[in-house]
Amino acid sequence: MTRQAIQEPTFLILTALAAGPQHGYGIMTDVARISGDRVNLRAGTLYAALDRLRSDGVIDVDREEVVDSRLRRYYKLTPAGIAMLEAEAARMQSNARVAVSRLKTLAAGA
Amino acid sequence: MTATLERRYRRLLACYPAAHRGTYGDEMIGVLLASARPGQRRPKVADTLDLFSGGLRVRLHRLATGTPDPAWRNALALTTVIAPILLALTVTVTGQALAPLAWSGSAHQLVYAFALLVPALLALAGLRWVAVGAAALTLGGTIAHAAGTAMIGIPAYSAFIVLLGVQTFALWYSAGPRQGLRLVKPVGLLIAIPWLLTTAYLASLIPRHYPVPVVIAEVGVGLIALAGLPALASPCGRRLLLLNVVIPLSGLVITILSFVHVDFYELRFTAALAAQYLPPAALSALTYYLIRRAERRPPELEVAR
């Protein structure tokens, strides 16, 4: 996939699903936890993203349950989604490594 | 009360396309209610804004990936047939020189009316991008003319210009008039043709004084019959109404506001204009509301099952 850097909410949603299939509310609370409450997804943003990720083939429905007579879907990463998250994590890691090493050099030189 | 809160959140979900609501509506309500405070009765402001922007994003994404629902696809294709006829008839019937040149007289009018059909004819000949270019040129030319002669504030123009914009968009985005003609129902011609002849006759009784918005409303509704007899009761027909009548007429509101803002000397004239054109604008808003309400019902019934 030739993609540009993915946006942070998308990255966090994929990271949440890397722990296993989750439903919408589960993803929402998990994203808040992963980001240290910095990113608080709301229903509108979350489901616009889930819809887009599904149509891009990055995530898929794992299973459906009915809780309190309401449909609850569990979402999971597809192989394409796993590859995308891996690539993005590697890219961020490599950028961060360069930044850290340069900051060390800067501090040593000062 | 959870029921009150749920009903209010469901109302907000109307800003999403029906297909999206059908798939995720129930889940979204679940998430919204799960994150509500105990005893909360009204949607949180942040959630409301988020739902609006989410709905907009979903719609834009669908537009960009070319997956509108069949009703929109058909309505846009039919619009490439209806809008040019509507534009040409408006010029012919009202006797107003909307041409990029200050033309007057019936011969010039007919020439200009024919010129308005050119983009659609180009598209029929299979020259889609040339057709889009021609439509965009007509739009640009009319705006430039209107702006150049300070006529942009005349209500007639705003409806006409918005309709030119709708046509350009439909030519660019839809399958075009060939597909549109395939969707025309022969029985619709039985309604549309007598309707148009009647309008033309009425207009000929008071030439040059027939307001453009009224023609767009009358002729537009008549042309929608092309989609079949109960066209207005179908999702495609309702979208045709929105594209060819409601949206062009809603352009009038902007004009009226600009009048009020710009020139207080014209206030009496403005009041007259408002009296004449606010009713169609209000009617447009009401139509849009009724369309939305009619279409919001089915998915909710499914959910309630």
Coordinates of C-alpha atoms in Angstrom, one line a residue:
Chain A
M1 CA 0.0 0.0 0.0
T2 CA 1.4 3.4 -0.9
R3 CA 0.0 5.5 1.8
Q4 CA 0.9 8.7 3.5
A5 CA 1.5 8.9 7.2
I6 CA -1.8 7.9 8.9
Q7 CA -3.5 10.4 11.2
E8 CA -3.1 9.9 15.0
P9 CA -6.7 8.9 15.7
T10 CA -6.5 6.2 13.0
F11 CA -3.2 5.0 14.4
L12 CA -4.7 4.8 17.9
I13 CA -7.8 2.9 16.7
L14 CA -5.6 0.4 14.9
T15 CA -3.4 0.1 18.0
A16 CA -6.5 -0.5 20.1
L17 CA -7.6 -3.3 17.8
A18 CA -4.0 -4.8 17.8
A19 CA -5.0 -6.1 21.3
G20 CA -7.8 -8.1 19.8
P21 CA -11.3 -7.6 18.5
Q22 CA -13.2 -4.7 20.3
H23 CA -16.6 -3.0 20.1
G24 CA -17.0 0.8 19.5
Y25 CA -17.1 1.8 23.1
G26 CA -14.2 -0.5 23.9
I27 CA -12.1 1.2 21.2
M28 CA -13.1 4.6 22.5
T29 CA -12.0 4.0 26.1
D30 CA -8.9 2.1 24.9
V31 CA -7.8 5.0 22.7
A32 CA -8.2 7.4 25.6
R33 CA -6.1 5.0 27.8
I34 CA -3.3 4.5 25.2
S35 CA -3.0 8.2 24.5
G36 CA -3.1 9.1 28.2
D37 CA -6.4 10.9 27.8
R38 CA -4.9 13.2 25.2
V39 CA -7.1 11.8 22.4
N40 CA -10.8 11.5 23.3
L41 CA -12.7 10.1 20.3
R42 CA -16.4 10.7 20.1
A43 CA -19.0 8.6 18.4
G44 CA -19.2 10.8 15.3
T45 CA -15.5 10.8 14.6
L46 CA -15.1 7.1 15.7
Y47 CA -17.8 5.8 13.3
A48 CA -16.7 8.0 10.4
A49 CA -13.2 6.5 10.9
L50 CA -14.5 2.9 11.3
D51 CA -16.6 3.2 8.2
R52 CA -13.6 4.5 6.2
L53 CA -11.2 1.9 7.6
R54 CA -13.7 -0.9 6.7
S55 CA -14.2 0.4 3.2
D56 CA -10.4 0.5 2.8
G57 CA -10.2 -3.1 3.9
V58 CA -8.0 -2.2 7.0
I59 CA -10.5 -3.5 9.6
D60 CA -13.4 -5.9 9.4
V61 CA -16.3 -7.1 11.6
D62 CA -15.2 -9.9 13.8
R63 CA -18.6 -10.8 15.3
E64 CA -22.0 -9.3 16.3
E65 CA -23.8 -9.5 19.6
V66 CA -27.0 -8.2 20.8
V67 CA -26.7 -6.5 24.2
D68 CA -29.8 -4.8 25.8
S69 CA -31.6 -5.5 22.5
R70 CA -29.0 -3.3 20.8
L71 CA -26.6 -4.5 18.1
R72 CA -22.9 -4.5 19.1
R73 CA -20.2 -5.2 16.5
Y74 CA -16.7 -6.3 17.3
Y75 CA -14.1 -5.0 14.9
K76 CA -10.7 -6.6 14.1
L77 CA -7.6 -5.8 12.1
T78 CA -7.4 -7.4 8.7
P79 CA -4.0 -8.6 7.4
A80 CA -3.8 -5.4 5.4
G81 CA -4.5 -3.5 8.6
I82 CA -1.8 -5.3 10.5
A83 CA 0.7 -4.5 7.7
M84 CA -0.4 -0.9 7.8
L85 CA 0.1 -0.6 11.5
E86 CA 3.4 -2.3 11.4
A87 CA 4.7 0.0 8.6
E88 CA 3.4 3.1 10.5
A89 CA 4.9 2.0 13.8
A90 CA 8.3 1.3 12.1
R91 CA 8.2 4.7 10.5
M92 CA 7.4 6.5 13.7
Q93 CA 10.0 4.4 15.6
S94 CA 12.7 5.3 13.0
N95 CA 11.8 9.0 13.1
A96 CA 11.8 9.0 16.9
R97 CA 15.2 7.2 17.0
V98 CA 16.8 9.9 14.8
A99 CA 15.2 12.7 16.9
V100 CA 16.4 11.2 20.2
S101 CA 20.0 10.6 18.9
R102 CA 20.2 14.2 17.6
L103 CA 18.9 15.6 20.8
K104 CA 21.6 13.7 22.7
T105 CA 24.2 15.1 20.3
L106 CA 22.8 18.6 20.8
A107 CA 22.8 18.2 24.6
A108 CA 26.4 16.8 24.6
G109 CA 27.6 19.7 22.4
A110 CA 26.0 22.4 24.6
Chain B
M1 CA -34.4 9.7 31.0
T2 CA -32.4 7.4 28.7
A3 CA -35.4 7.3 26.3
T4 CA -35.5 11.1 25.9
L5 CA -31.7 11.2 25.4
E6 CA -31.8 8.4 22.9
R7 CA -34.5 10.1 20.9
R8 CA -32.5 13.3 20.8
Y9 CA -29.4 11.6 19.7
R10 CA -31.3 9.7 17.1
R11 CA -32.5 13.0 15.7
L12 CA -28.9 14.2 15.4
L13 CA -28.0 11.0 13.4
A14 CA -30.1 12.5 10.6
C15 CA -27.0 14.3 9.4
Y16 CA -25.6 10.9 8.3
P17 CA -26.5 9.2 5.0
A18 CA -29.4 6.8 5.4
A19 CA -27.1 3.8 4.5
H20 CA -24.6 4.8 7.2
R21 CA -27.4 5.2 9.7
G22 CA -28.8 1.8 8.8
T23 CA -25.4 0.2 9.4
Y24 CA -24.0 2.0 12.4
G25 CA -27.0 4.0 13.9
D26 CA -27.7 1.5 16.6
E27 CA -24.1 1.1 17.6
M28 CA -23.5 4.8 17.7
I29 CA -26.5 5.3 19.9
G30 CA -25.1 2.6 22.2
V31 CA -21.7 4.3 22.4
L32 CA -23.3 7.8 22.9
L33 CA -25.5 6.4 25.7
A34 CA -22.7 4.5 27.3
S35 CA -20.6 7.7 27.5
A36 CA -23.5 9.8 28.9
R37 CA -23.5 11.0 32.4
P38 CA -26.1 9.5 34.7
G39 CA -29.3 11.5 34.5
Q40 CA -28.2 13.3 31.3
R41 CA -31.2 14.4 29.2
R42 CA -29.7 16.5 26.5
P43 CA -26.9 15.6 24.0
K44 CA -23.5 17.1 25.0
V45 CA -22.5 20.1 22.8
A46 CA -19.2 18.4 22.0
D47 CA -21.0 15.2 20.9
T48 CA -23.4 17.2 18.8
L49 CA -20.6 19.1 16.9
D50 CA -18.8 15.8 16.5
L51 CA -21.9 14.2 15.0
F52 CA -22.3 17.1 12.6
S53 CA -18.6 16.9 11.4
G54 CA -18.7 13.1 11.3
G55 CA -21.8 13.2 9.1
L56 CA -20.1 15.7 6.8
R57 CA -17.0 13.6 6.7
V58 CA -18.9 10.4 5.8
R59 CA -20.8 12.2 3.1
L60 CA -17.6 13.7 1.6
H61 CA -15.9 10.3 1.7
R62 CA -18.8 8.7 -0.1
L63 CA -18.7 11.5 -2.7
A64 CA -15.0 11.2 -3.2
T65 CA -15.1 7.4 -3.6
G66 CA -18.1 7.5 -5.9
T67 CA -20.4 5.4 -3.8
P68 CA -23.6 7.5 -3.5
D69 CA -26.7 5.5 -3.2
P70 CA -28.6 4.6 -6.4
A71 CA -31.2 7.3 -5.8
W72 CA -28.5 10.0 -5.9
R73 CA -26.9 8.3 -8.9
N74 CA -30.2 8.3 -10.9
A75 CA -31.2 11.7 -9.7
L76 CA -27.9 13.3 -10.8
A77 CA -28.0 11.5 -14.2
L78 CA -31.6 12.8 -14.7
T79 CA -30.6 16.2 -13.6
T80 CA -28.2 16.4 -16.6
V81 CA -31.4 16.1 -18.7
I82 CA -33.7 18.2 -16.6
A83 CA -31.5 21.2 -15.7
P84 CA -30.6 22.2 -19.3
I85 CA -34.2 22.1 -20.4
L86 CA -35.1 24.0 -17.3
L87 CA -32.5 26.6 -18.0
A88 CA -33.4 27.0 -21.6
L89 CA -37.1 27.2 -20.9
T90 CA -36.5 29.8 -18.1
V91 CA -34.8 32.1 -20.5
T92 CA -37.4 31.6 -23.2
V93 CA -40.4 31.9 -20.9
T94 CA -39.3 34.9 -18.7
G95 CA -38.0 37.0 -21.5
Q96 CA -35.2 38.1 -19.3
A97 CA -31.8 38.7 -20.9
L98 CA -29.6 36.5 -18.7
A99 CA -27.0 36.2 -21.4
P100 CA -23.4 37.1 -20.9
L101 CA -24.0 39.9 -23.4
A102 CA -26.7 42.4 -22.8
W103 CA -28.9 40.8 -25.4
S104 CA -32.5 41.5 -25.7
G105 CA -35.2 40.6 -28.1
S106 CA -36.7 37.2 -28.7
A107 CA -34.3 36.1 -31.4
H108 CA -31.3 36.6 -29.1
Q109 CA -33.2 35.0 -26.3
L110 CA -33.8 31.8 -28.4
V111 CA -30.1 31.7 -29.4
Y112 CA -29.1 32.0 -25.8
A113 CA -31.6 29.4 -24.8
F114 CA -30.1 27.0 -27.4
A115 CA -26.6 27.8 -26.1
L116 CA -27.7 26.6 -22.7
L117 CA -28.5 23.2 -24.2
V118 CA -25.0 22.9 -25.7
P119 CA -23.3 21.3 -22.7
A120 CA -25.9 18.6 -22.5
L121 CA -25.7 18.0 -26.2
L122 CA -21.9 17.7 -26.0
A123 CA -22.4 15.1 -23.2
L124 CA -24.9 13.3 -25.3
A125 CA -22.3 13.2 -28.1
G126 CA -20.0 11.4 -25.6
L127 CA -17.7 14.5 -25.1
R128 CA -18.1 14.5 -21.3
W129 CA -15.2 16.7 -20.3
V130 CA -15.8 19.1 -23.1
A131 CA -19.4 19.3 -21.8
V132 CA -18.3 19.9 -18.2
G133 CA -15.9 22.6 -19.5
A134 CA -18.8 24.2 -21.5
A135 CA -21.1 24.1 -18.5
A136 CA -18.4 25.6 -16.3
L137 CA -17.8 28.3 -18.9
T138 CA -21.5 29.2 -19.0
L139 CA -21.5 29.4 -15.2
G140 CA -18.4 31.5 -15.1
G141 CA -19.7 33.8 -17.9
T142 CA -23.1 34.3 -16.2
I143 CA -21.5 35.1 -12.9
A144 CA -19.1 37.5 -14.5
H145 CA -21.9 39.2 -16.4
A146 CA -24.1 39.4 -13.3
A147 CA -21.3 40.8 -11.2
G148 CA -20.2 43.2 -14.0
T149 CA -23.6 44.7 -14.3
A150 CA -24.3 44.7 -10.6
M151 CA -27.1 42.2 -11.2
I152 CA -25.8 39.5 -8.9
G153 CA -28.3 40.9 -6.3
I154 CA -31.3 40.3 -8.5
P155 CA -33.1 37.2 -7.2
A156 CA -33.7 35.9 -10.7
Y157 CA -30.0 35.6 -11.2
S158 CA -29.1 33.7 -8.0
A159 CA -31.6 30.9 -8.7
F160 CA -30.4 30.8 -12.3
I161 CA -26.7 30.8 -11.4
V162 CA -27.2 28.1 -8.7
L163 CA -29.0 25.9 -11.2
L164 CA -26.1 26.4 -13.6
G165 CA -23.8 25.2 -10.8
V166 CA -26.0 22.2 -10.1
Q167 CA -25.9 21.3 -13.8
T168 CA -22.1 21.6 -14.0
F169 CA -21.8 19.4 -10.9
A170 CA -24.2 16.8 -12.3
L171 CA -22.4 16.6 -15.7
W172 CA -19.1 16.2 -14.0
Y173 CA -20.2 13.7 -11.3
S174 CA -23.0 11.6 -12.9
A175 CA -23.2 9.1 -15.7
G176 CA -24.5 11.9 -17.9
P177 CA -27.6 12.6 -20.0
R178 CA -27.4 9.3 -22.0
Q179 CA -28.0 7.4 -18.8
G180 CA -30.5 10.1 -17.7
L181 CA -32.6 9.6 -20.9
R182 CA -32.7 5.9 -20.2
L183 CA -34.4 6.7 -16.9
V184 CA -37.1 8.8 -18.4
K185 CA -40.5 7.1 -18.2
P186 CA -42.7 7.5 -21.3
V187 CA -45.7 8.0 -19.1
G188 CA -43.9 10.9 -17.5
L189 CA -43.9 12.7 -20.8
L190 CA -47.7 12.7 -20.7
I191 CA -47.6 14.8 -17.5
A192 CA -44.5 16.9 -18.3
I193 CA -45.4 18.1 -21.8
P194 CA -48.9 19.4 -21.1
W195 CA -47.5 20.9 -17.8
L196 CA -44.8 22.8 -19.7
L197 CA -47.1 24.0 -22.4
T198 CA -49.5 25.4 -19.7
T199 CA -46.7 27.2 -18.0
A200 CA -45.5 28.6 -21.3
Y201 CA -49.0 29.8 -22.1
L202 CA -49.4 31.4 -18.7
A203 CA -46.1 33.1 -19.1
S204 CA -47.0 34.4 -22.5
L205 CA -49.9 36.3 -20.9
I206 CA -47.5 38.4 -18.9
P207 CA -44.3 38.4 -20.9
R208 CA -41.1 39.9 -19.2
H209 CA -42.8 39.9 -15.8
Y210 CA -42.8 36.3 -15.0
P211 CA -40.3 35.8 -12.2
V212 CA -37.5 33.4 -12.9
P213 CA -37.8 31.6 -9.5
V214 CA -41.4 30.9 -10.1
V215 CA -40.6 29.5 -13.5
I216 CA -37.9 27.3 -12.0
A217 CA -40.3 26.0 -9.4
E218 CA -43.1 25.4 -11.8
V219 CA -41.1 24.0 -14.8
G220 CA -38.8 22.1 -12.4
V221 CA -41.7 20.2 -10.7
G222 CA -43.2 19.5 -14.2
L223 CA -39.9 18.1 -15.4
I224 CA -39.5 15.8 -12.4
A225 CA -42.6 14.0 -13.7
L226 CA -40.2 12.6 -16.4
A227 CA -38.9 10.2 -13.8
G228 CA -42.3 8.6 -13.7
L229 CA -45.8 9.3 -12.4
P230 CA -45.3 9.0 -8.6
A231 CA -41.8 10.6 -9.0
L232 CA -42.1 12.9 -6.0
A233 CA -43.0 9.9 -3.8
S234 CA -39.8 8.1 -4.8
P235 CA -36.3 8.7 -3.3
C236 CA -35.0 9.6 -6.8
G237 CA -37.8 12.1 -7.4
R238 CA -37.3 13.8 -4.1
R239 CA -33.6 14.2 -4.9
L240 CA -34.6 15.7 -8.3
L241 CA -36.8 18.2 -6.5
L242 CA -33.9 19.1 -4.2
L243 CA -31.4 19.5 -7.0
N244 CA -33.5 21.3 -9.6
V245 CA -35.9 23.3 -7.5
V246 CA -35.1 23.5 -3.8
I247 CA -31.4 24.2 -4.1
P248 CA -31.7 26.9 -6.9
L249 CA -34.5 28.6 -5.0
S250 CA -32.6 28.5 -1.7
G251 CA -30.0 30.8 -3.5
L252 CA -32.6 33.5 -3.1
V253 CA -32.2 33.7 0.6
I254 CA -28.6 34.8 0.1
T255 CA -29.7 37.4 -2.3
I256 CA -32.3 38.8 -0.1
L257 CA -29.9 39.0 2.8
S258 CA -27.3 40.8 0.7
F259 CA -30.0 43.3 -0.3
V260 CA -30.9 44.0 3.2
H261 CA -27.3 44.4 4.2
V262 CA -26.1 46.4 1.2
D263 CA -28.6 49.1 0.5
F264 CA -31.1 50.6 3.0
Y265 CA -32.4 53.0 0.4
E266 CA -33.9 50.0 -1.3
L267 CA -35.6 48.7 1.8
R268 CA -39.1 49.1 0.5
F269 CA -38.1 47.3 -2.7
T270 CA -36.4 44.7 -0.5
A271 CA -39.5 44.2 1.5
A272 CA -41.4 43.7 -1.7
L273 CA -38.8 41.1 -2.8
A274 CA -38.9 39.3 0.5
A275 CA -42.7 39.1 0.3
Q276 CA -42.3 37.6 -3.2
Y277 CA -39.4 35.3 -2.7
L278 CA -39.4 34.3 1.0
P279 CA -42.4 32.0 0.5
P280 CA -40.6 29.9 -2.1
A281 CA -37.5 29.8 0.1
A282 CA -39.6 28.7 3.1
L283 CA -41.3 26.2 0.9
S284 CA -37.8 24.9 -0.1
A285 CA -36.8 24.5 3.5
L286 CA -40.0 22.7 4.3
T287 CA -39.6 20.4 1.3
Y288 CA -36.1 19.5 2.4
Y289 CA -37.3 18.9 6.0
L290 CA -40.2 16.7 4.7
I291 CA -37.8 14.7 2.5
R292 CA -35.5 14.1 5.4
R293 CA -38.3 13.1 7.7
A294 CA -39.8 10.7 5.2
E295 CA -36.5 9.0 4.8
R296 CA -35.5 8.9 8.4
R297 CA -38.4 6.8 9.3
P298 CA -37.7 3.4 7.7
P299 CA -34.3 2.7 9.4
E300 CA -35.8 3.7 12.7
L301 CA -38.6 1.2 12.3
E302 CA -36.1 -1.4 11.5
V303 CA -34.2 -0.6 14.7
A304 CA -37.3 -0.6 16.8
R305 CA -38.3 -4.1 15.6

